Coordinates of C-alpha atoms in Angstrom, one line a residue:
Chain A
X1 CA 17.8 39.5 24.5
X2 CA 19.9 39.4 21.3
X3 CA 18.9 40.6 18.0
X4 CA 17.2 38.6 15.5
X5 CA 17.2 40.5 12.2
X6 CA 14.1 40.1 9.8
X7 CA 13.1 42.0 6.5
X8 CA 10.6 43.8 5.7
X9 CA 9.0 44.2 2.0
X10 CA 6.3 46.0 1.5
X11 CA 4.4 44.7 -1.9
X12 CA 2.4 47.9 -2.1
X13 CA 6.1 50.0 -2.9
X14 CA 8.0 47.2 -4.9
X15 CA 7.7 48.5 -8.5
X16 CA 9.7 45.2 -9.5
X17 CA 12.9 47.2 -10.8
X18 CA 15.3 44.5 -9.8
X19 CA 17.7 46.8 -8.8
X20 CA 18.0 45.3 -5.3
X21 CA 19.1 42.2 -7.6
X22 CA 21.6 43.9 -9.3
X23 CA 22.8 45.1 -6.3
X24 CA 23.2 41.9 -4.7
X25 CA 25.4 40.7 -7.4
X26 CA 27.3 43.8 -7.3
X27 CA 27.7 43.4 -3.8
X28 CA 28.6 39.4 -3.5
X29 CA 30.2 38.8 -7.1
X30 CA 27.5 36.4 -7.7
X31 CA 28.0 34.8 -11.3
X32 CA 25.8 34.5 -14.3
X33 CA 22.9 32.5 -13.6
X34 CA 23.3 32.7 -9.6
X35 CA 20.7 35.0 -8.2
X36 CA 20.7 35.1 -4.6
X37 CA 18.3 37.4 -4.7
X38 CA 15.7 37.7 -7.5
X39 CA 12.3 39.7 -8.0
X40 CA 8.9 37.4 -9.3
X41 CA 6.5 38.8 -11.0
X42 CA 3.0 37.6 -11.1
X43 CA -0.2 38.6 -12.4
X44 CA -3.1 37.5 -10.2
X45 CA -7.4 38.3 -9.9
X46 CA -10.1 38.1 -12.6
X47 CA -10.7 40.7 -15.3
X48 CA -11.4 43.6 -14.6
X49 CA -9.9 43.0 -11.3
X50 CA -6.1 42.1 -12.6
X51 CA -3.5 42.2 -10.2
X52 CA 0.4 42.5 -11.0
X53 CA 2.7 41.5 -7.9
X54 CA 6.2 42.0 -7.4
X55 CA 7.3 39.7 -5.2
X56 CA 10.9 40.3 -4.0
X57 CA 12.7 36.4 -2.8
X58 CA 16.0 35.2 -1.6
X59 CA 16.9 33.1 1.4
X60 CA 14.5 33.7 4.0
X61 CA 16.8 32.8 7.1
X62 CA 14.0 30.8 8.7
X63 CA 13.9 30.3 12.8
X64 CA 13.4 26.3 11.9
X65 CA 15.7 26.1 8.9
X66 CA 15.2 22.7 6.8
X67 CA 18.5 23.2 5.2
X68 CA 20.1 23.1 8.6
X69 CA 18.2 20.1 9.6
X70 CA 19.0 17.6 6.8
X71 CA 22.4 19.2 6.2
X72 CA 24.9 16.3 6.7
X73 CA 28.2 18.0 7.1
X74 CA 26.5 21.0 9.8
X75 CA 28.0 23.3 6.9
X76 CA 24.6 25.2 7.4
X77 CA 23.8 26.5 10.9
X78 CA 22.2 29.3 11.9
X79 CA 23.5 32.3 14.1
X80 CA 22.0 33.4 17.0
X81 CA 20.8 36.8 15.7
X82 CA 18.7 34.3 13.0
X83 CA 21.2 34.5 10.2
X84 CA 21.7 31.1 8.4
X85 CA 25.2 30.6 7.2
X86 CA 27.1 28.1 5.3
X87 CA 30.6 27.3 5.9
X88 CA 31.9 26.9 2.1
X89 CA 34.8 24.9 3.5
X90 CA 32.9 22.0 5.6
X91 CA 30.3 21.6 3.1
X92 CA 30.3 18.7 0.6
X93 CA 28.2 20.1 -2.0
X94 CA 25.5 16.8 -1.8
X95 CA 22.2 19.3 -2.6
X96 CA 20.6 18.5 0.2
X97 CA 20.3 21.6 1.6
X98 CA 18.4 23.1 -1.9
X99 CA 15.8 20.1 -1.9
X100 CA 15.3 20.9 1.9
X101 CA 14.3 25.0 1.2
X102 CA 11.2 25.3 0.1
X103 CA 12.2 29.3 -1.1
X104 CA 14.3 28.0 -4.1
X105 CA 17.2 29.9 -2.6
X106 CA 20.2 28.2 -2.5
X107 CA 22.6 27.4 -5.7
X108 CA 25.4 24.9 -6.6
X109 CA 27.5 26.0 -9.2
X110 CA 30.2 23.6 -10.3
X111 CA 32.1 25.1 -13.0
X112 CA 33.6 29.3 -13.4
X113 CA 31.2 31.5 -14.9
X114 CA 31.7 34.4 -16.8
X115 CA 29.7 37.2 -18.1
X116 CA 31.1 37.1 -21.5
X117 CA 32.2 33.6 -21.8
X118 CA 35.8 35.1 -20.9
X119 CA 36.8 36.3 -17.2
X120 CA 37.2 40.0 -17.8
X121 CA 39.8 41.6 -15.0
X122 CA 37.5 42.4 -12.4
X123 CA 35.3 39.2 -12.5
X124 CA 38.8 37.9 -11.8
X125 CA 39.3 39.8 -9.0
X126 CA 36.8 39.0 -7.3
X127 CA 36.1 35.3 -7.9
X128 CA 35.7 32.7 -5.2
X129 CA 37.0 29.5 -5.5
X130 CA 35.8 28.4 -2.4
X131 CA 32.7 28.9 -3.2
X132 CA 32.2 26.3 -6.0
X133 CA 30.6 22.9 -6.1
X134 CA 29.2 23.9 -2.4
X135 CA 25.7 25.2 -1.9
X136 CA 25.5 29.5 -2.0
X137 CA 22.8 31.2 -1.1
X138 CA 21.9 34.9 0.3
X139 CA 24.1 36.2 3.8
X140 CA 21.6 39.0 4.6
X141 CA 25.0 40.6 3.8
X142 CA 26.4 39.2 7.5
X143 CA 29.8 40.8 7.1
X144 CA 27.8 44.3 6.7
X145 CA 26.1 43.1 10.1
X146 CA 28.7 41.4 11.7
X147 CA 30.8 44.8 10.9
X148 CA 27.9 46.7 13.6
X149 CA 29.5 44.9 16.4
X150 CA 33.0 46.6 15.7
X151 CA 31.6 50.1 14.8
X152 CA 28.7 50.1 16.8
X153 CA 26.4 51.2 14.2
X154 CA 23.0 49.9 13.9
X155 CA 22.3 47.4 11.1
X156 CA 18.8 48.7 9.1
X157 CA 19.5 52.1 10.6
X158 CA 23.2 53.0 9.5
X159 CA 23.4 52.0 5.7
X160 CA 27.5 50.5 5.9
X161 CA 25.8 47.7 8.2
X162 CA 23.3 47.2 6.5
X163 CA 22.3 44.6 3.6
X164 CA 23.1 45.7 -0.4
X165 CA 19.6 44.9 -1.5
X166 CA 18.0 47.1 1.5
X167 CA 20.0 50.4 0.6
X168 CA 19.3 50.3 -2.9
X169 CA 15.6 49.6 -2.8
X170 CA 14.2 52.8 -5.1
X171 CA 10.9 53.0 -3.2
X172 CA 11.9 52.5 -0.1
X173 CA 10.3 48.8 0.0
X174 CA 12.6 47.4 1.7
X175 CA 13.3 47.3 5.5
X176 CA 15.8 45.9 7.7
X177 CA 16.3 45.4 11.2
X178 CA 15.9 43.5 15.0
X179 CA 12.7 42.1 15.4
X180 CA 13.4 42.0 18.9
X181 CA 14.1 45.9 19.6
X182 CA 10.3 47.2 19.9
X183 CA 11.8 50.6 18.5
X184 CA 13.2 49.3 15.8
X185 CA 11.6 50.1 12.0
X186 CA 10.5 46.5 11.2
X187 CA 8.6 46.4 14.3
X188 CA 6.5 49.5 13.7
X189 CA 5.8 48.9 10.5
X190 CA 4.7 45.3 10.9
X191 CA 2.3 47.1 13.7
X192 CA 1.2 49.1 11.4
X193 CA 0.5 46.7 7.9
X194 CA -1.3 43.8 7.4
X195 CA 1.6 41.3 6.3
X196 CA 2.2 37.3 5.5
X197 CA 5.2 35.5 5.4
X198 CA 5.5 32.7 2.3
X199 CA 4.9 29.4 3.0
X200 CA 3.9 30.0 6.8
X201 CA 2.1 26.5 6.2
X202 CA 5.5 24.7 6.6
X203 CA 6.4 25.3 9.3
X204 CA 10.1 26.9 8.9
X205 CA 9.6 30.5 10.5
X206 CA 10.8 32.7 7.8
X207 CA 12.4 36.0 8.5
X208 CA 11.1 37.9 5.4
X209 CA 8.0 39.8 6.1
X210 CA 6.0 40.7 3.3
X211 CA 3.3 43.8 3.6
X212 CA -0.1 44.0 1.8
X213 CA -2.3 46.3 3.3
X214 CA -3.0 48.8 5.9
X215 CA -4.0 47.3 9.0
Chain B
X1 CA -11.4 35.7 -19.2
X2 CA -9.8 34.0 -15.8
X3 CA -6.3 35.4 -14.8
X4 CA -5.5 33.8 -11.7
X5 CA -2.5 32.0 -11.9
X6 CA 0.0 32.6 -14.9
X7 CA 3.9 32.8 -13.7
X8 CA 5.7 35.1 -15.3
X9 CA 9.1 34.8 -13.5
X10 CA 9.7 31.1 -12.0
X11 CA 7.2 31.5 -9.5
X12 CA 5.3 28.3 -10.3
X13 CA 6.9 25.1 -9.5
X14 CA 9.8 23.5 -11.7
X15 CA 11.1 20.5 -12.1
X16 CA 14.7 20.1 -9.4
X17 CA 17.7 20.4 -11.1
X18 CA 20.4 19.1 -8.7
X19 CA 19.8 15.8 -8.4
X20 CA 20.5 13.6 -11.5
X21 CA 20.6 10.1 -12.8
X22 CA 23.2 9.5 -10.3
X23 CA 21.5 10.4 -7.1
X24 CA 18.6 8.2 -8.8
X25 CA 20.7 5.5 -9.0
X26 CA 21.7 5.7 -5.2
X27 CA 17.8 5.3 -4.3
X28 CA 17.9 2.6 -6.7
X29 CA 21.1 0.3 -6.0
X30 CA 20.7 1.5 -2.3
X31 CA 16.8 0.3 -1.8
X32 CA 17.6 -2.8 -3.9
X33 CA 20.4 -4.0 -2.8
X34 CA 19.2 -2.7 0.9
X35 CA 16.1 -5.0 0.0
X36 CA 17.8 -8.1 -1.0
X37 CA 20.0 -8.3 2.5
X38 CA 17.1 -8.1 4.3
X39 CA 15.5 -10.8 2.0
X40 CA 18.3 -12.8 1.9
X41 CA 18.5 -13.0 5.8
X42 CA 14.6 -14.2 5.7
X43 CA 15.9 -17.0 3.8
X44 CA 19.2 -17.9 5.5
X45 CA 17.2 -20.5 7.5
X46 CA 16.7 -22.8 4.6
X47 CA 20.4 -23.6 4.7
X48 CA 21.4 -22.6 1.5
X49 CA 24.7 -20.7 1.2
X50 CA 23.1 -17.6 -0.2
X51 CA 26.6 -15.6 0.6
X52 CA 26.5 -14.7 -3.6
X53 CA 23.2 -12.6 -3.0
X54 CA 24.9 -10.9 0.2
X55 CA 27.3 -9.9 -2.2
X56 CA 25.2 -8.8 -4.6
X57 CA 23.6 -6.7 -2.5
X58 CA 27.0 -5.1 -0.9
X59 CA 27.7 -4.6 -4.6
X60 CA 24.4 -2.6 -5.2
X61 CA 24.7 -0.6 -2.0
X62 CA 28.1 0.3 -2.9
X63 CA 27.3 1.1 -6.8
X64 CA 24.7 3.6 -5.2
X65 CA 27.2 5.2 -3.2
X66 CA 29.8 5.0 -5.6
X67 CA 27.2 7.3 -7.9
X68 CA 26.3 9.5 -5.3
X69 CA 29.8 10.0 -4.3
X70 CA 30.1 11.1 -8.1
X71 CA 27.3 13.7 -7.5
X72 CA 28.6 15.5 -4.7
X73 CA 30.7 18.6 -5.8
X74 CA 33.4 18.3 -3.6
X75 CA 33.7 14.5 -2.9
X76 CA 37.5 14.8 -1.4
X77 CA 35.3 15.9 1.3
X78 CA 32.7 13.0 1.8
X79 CA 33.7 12.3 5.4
X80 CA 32.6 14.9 6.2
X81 CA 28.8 13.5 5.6
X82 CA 29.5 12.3 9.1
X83 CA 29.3 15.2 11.1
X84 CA 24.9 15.6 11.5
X85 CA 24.1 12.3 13.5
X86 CA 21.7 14.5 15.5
X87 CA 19.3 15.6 13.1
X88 CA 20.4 14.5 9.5
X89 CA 19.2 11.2 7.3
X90 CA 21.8 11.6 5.3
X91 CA 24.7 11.5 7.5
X92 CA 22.4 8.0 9.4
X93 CA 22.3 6.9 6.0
X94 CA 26.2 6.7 6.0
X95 CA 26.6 5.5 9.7
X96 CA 24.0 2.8 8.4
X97 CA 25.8 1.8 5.4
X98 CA 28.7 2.1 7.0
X99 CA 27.1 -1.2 9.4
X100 CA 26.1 -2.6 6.6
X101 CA 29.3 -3.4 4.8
X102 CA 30.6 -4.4 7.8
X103 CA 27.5 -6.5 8.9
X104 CA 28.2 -8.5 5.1
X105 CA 31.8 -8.3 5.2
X106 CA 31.4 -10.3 8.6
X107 CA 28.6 -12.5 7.0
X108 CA 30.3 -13.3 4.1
X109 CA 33.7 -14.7 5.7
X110 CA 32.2 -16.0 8.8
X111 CA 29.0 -17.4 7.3
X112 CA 27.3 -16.6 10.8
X113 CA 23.9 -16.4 11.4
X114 CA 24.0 -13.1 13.7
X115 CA 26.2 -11.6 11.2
X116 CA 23.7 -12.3 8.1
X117 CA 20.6 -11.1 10.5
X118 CA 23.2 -8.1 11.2
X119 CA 23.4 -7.2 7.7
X120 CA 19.6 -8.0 6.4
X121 CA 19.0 -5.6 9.4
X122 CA 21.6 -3.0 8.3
X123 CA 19.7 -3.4 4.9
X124 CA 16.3 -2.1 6.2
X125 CA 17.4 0.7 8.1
X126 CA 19.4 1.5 4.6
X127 CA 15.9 1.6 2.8
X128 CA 13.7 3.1 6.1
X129 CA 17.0 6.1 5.9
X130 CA 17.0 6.9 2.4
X131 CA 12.5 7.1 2.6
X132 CA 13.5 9.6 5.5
X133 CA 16.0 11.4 3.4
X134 CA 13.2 12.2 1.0
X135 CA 10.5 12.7 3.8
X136 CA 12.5 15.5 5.3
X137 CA 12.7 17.5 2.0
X138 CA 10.4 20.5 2.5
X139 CA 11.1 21.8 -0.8
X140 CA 9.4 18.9 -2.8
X141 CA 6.3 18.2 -2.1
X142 CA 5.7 15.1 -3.5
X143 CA 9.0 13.6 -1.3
X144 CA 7.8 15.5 2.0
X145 CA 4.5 13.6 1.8
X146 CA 4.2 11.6 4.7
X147 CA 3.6 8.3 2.4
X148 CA 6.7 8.8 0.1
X149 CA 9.3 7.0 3.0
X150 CA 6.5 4.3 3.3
X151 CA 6.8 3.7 -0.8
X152 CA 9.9 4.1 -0.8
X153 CA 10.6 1.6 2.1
X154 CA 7.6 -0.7 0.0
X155 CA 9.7 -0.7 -3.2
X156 CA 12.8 -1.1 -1.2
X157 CA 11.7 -4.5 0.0
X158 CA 9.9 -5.4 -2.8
X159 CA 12.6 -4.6 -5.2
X160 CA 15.0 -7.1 -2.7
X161 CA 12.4 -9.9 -2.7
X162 CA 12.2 -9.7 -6.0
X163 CA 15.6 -10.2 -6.6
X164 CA 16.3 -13.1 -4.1
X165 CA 13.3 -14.9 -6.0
X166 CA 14.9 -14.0 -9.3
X167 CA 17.9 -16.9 -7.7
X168 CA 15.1 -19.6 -7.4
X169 CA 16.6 -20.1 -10.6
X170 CA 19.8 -21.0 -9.4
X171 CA 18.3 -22.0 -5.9
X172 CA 15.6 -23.8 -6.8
X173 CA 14.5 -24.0 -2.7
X174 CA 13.8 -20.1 -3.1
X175 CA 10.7 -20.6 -5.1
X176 CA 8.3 -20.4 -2.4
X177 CA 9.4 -17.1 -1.6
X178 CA 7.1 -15.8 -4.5
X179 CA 4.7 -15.6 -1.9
X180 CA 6.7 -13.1 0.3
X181 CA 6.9 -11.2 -3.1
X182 CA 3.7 -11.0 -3.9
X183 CA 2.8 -10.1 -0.2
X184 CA 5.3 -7.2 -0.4
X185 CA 3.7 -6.3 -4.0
X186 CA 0.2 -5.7 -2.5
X187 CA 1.3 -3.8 0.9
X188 CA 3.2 -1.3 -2.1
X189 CA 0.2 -1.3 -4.3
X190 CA -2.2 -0.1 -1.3
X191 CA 0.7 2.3 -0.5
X192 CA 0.5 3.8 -4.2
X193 CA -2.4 4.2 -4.5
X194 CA -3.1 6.3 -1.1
X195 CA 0.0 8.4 -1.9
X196 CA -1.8 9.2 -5.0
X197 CA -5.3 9.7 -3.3
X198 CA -4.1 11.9 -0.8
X199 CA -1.2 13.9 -3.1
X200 CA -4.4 15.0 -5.2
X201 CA -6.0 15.9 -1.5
X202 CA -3.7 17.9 -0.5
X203 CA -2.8 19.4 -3.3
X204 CA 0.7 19.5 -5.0
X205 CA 2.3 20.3 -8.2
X206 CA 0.7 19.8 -11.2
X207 CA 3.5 18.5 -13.0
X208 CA 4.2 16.0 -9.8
X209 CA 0.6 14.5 -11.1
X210 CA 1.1 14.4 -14.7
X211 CA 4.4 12.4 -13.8
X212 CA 2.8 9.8 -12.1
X213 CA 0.0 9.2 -14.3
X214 CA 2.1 8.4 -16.7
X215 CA 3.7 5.9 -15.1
X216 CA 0.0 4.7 -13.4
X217 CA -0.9 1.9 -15.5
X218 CA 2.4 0.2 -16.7
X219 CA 3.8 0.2 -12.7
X220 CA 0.6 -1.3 -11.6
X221 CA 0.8 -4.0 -14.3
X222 CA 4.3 -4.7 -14.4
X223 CA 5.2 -3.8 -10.6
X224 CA 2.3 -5.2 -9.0
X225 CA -0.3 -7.3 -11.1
X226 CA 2.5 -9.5 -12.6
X227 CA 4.6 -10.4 -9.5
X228 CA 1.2 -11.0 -7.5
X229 CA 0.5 -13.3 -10.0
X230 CA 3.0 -14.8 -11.6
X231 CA 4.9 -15.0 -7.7
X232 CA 2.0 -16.9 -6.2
X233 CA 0.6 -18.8 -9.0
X234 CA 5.3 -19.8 -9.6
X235 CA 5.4 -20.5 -5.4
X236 CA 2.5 -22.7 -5.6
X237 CA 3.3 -24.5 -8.6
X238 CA 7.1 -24.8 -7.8
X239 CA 8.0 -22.9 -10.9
X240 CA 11.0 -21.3 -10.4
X241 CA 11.2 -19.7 -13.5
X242 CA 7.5 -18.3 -13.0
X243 CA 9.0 -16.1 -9.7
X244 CA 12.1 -15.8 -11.4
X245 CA 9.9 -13.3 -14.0
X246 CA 8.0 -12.1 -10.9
X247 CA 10.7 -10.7 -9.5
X248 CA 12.1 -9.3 -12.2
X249 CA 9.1 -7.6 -13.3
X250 CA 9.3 -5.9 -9.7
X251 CA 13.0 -5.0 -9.8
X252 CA 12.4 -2.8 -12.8
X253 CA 9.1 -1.4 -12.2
X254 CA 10.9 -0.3 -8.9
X255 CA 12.9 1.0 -10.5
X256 CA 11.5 2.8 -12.9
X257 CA 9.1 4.4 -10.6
X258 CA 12.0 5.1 -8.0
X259 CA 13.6 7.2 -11.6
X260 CA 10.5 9.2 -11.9
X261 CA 10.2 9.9 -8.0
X262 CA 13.7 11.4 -8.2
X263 CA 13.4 13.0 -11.5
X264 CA 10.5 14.1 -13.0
X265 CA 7.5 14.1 -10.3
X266 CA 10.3 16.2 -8.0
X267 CA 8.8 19.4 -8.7
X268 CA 9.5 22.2 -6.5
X269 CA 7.7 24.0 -4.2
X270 CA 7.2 27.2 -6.0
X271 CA 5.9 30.5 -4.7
X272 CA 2.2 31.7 -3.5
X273 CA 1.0 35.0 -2.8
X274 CA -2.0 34.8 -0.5
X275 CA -2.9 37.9 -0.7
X276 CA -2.0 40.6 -3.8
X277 CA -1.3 44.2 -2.2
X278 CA -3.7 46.7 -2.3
X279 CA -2.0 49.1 -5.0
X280 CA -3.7 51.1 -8.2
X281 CA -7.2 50.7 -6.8
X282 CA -6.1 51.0 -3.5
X283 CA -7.8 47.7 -2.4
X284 CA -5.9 44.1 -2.2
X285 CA -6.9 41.4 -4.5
X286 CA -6.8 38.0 -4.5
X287 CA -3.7 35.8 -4.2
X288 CA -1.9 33.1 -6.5
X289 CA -0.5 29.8 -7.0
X290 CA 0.3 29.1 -9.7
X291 CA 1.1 25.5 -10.9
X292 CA -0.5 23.2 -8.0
X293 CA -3.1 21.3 -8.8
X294 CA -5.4 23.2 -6.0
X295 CA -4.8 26.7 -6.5
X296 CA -5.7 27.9 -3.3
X297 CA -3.1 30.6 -2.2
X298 CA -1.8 28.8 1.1

């Protein structure tokens, strides 16, 4: 059976630091005002009974992706390991995809953007044309994974193959790994927890677990 | 004091971003102009040489393209909207349109029955596409609602008739067709107003509501009331300019409603939290979610 990599949050550790965000733009050279990945915060219950949730959100990778399905150009496919992917040089840039997800994850950004108004030598470095005026979204970091194949590493166990936002989760909130491998982290901790996925109502299948409670 | 519900970070709905006046105007042109082939194509049989309206409505599909094709970030690449027969409505849009101009090309030169059917055929499964389009949007729930195609495909049609009886004032032999208008206008009306019974049913954003209240009373006046009346009361009396005003009152109550659909009532899904982790107090609480008009947490 090949892999199909999920996530795993658990909501009970996520202290809503954003540092997995920051590390996603570190990692992919996202510009100002494209967040792949971002952290809500919401305050929930009744007083005295007041909740504060950090919820952690980016593409979800869903096994019945919408963005695929409506996609006109098949720019958006998804891998067989459950990845969904964009090809930046097929796609038109039509939105489609972004009214399709319901997760608010995907962006279109048409013109350079630059931290300071000015490109500063490293934003330079690093900037994509490519990847404007076509949809961007979240990878799950797939050239980390993709990279497990040649090394033979373990993506979620061996941090070089694993995604940015995973390794730099402070409170170890964050999990990564092969839903299909029964020894696998993700699996034993969704054994263990009580968990939901967002949206399950829709139908799409998405590949981000979140935990609330001990089982 | 009750809690429940207060976003601090984006998590309630918002208003979509990424489609503009332009993509409006595709819906708009496109379901018109779609309309009016089809309606024109009712009316070949009366032996009129209608080929202007065909035309017209080439002109409209192609003005909604054209503004769509403006949209698109990387339009040197539009051909490549071709490529998802299989599962997308916007590349069957395309092979559709694609039909269609070639459908009216045809009728227009070769005046030919089949080729004018062709075309006002072409034009529906424009419209029927473009409802599909919006249907298969999972991210907005007020387009993925199972009635939205059906009103979209409603004003489509009604938006064409209303046009072709608009030309009873050149043609005075199309004044009868204020009936067909005023038949179209009731099969949307019923259509509105069970979207709207059954968006508050099941729940949706509550800025997708406010939207369409607001447009509630003039669209049911000016889209429906006045080319019921005007289109029957015009048909019967062999006033062309009555269904002349009929129709236009539909074209632009179409179109203003087809504006909001795309703009303001496309509010986004937004997150929910059905259940709040059990942190502090060791217990979970209650979820969230925030901004639909039934707060219910999934």
């Amino acid at each position: 059976m090949s892999p199909r990599y999920v996530m795993v949050i658990d909501l009970r550790r996520c202290v809503g630091c954003q540092t997995c965000t920051a590390a996603c733009k570190s990692a992919n050279a996202t510009p100002p005002g494209v967040q792949w990945r971002r952290v809500l915060d919401q305050e929930s219950g009744e007083y005295p009974d007041v909740r504060r949730t950090f919820l952690p959100v980016s593409c979800m990778h869903c096994a019945e992706p919408p963005c695929a399905e409506v996609c006109p150009t098949t720019a958006t496919q998804k891998r067989e390991d459950g990845l969904v992917t964009i090809d930046y040089d097929v796609c038109i840039g039509c939105a489609n995809c972004i009214m399709a997800c319901p997760y608010d994850a995907r962006t279109i950004q048409h013109e350079p953007r630059w931290a300071y108004g000015v490109p500063m030598a490293h934003e330079l470095a690093r900037a994509d044309p490519g990847r404007l005026s076509v949809a961007t979204k979240c990878t799950f970091c797939k050239e980390r994974i993709d990279r497990a194949a040649i090394t033979g590493q373990t993506p979620g166990v061996d941090p070089e193959v694993t995604p940015a936002c995973v390794n730099s989760c402070i409170s170890g909130a964050m999990l990564f790994g092969d839903i299909n491998d029964p020894t696998s982290g993700v699996v034993k901790l969704l054994e263990s927890a009580r968990h939901f996925r967002v949206h399950e109502d829709l139908g799409t299948g998405p590949s981000i677990y979140y935990i609330w409670s001990e089982t | 004091m009750k809690r429940s519900g207060r976003a601090l970070d984006r998590m309630s709905p918002r208003r979509q971003t990424s489609w503009d006046a332009r993509a409006a105007t595709n819906f708009i042109c496109g379901g018109a102009g779609g309309g009016l082939l089809a309606a024109t194509a009712l009316a070949s049989p009366l032996g009129v040489d209608l080929r202007s309206l065909i035309v017209l409505g080439l002109a409209l599909v192609g003005l909604g393209l054209l503004a769509v094709w403006l949209e698109i970030g990387r339009p040197l690449r539009a051909l490549n909207v071709y490529r998802n027969v299989a599962t997308s409505w916007m590349t069957r849009e395309a092979l559709v349109a694609t039909l269609l101009f070639a459908a009216g090309a045809a009728a227009v030169v070769l005046d030919q029955p089949a080729a004018i059917w062709l075309a006002g055929l072409s034009g529906i499964g424009l419209v029927y596409a473009q409802g599909r389009i919006l249907r298969n949007q999972k991210g907005i729930p007020a387009w993925r609602h199972g009635l939205c195609a059906a009103l979209v495909v409603a004003t489509g049609v009604t938006e064409g008739a209303g046009l072709l009886v608009m030309a009873a004032l050149i043609w005075p032999a199309l004044t009868p067709f204020g009936v067909l208008l005023a038949v179209l206008a009731v099969a949307r009306l019923v259509v509105w107003r069970r979207y709207r019974e059954s968006l508050r049913g099941v729940g949706v954003p509550v800025g997708t509501l406010k939207a369409f209240d607001a447009i509630d009373v003039p669209f049911v006046w000016v889209g429906h009331a006045v080319p019921i009346g005007l289109g029957i009361a015009g048909a019967l009396l062999g006033w062309p300019i009555a269904v002349a005003l009929a129709g236009a009152a539909a074209v632009v109550a179409g179109a203003w409603f087809k504006f909001v659909l795309i703009g303001r009532a496309a509010l986004t899904q937004g997150f929910a939290l059905p259940q709040a982790p059990a942190r502090g107090s060791g217990r979970p609480g209650v979820g969230a979610r925030p901004g639909w008009s039934r707060a219910k947490a999934q």
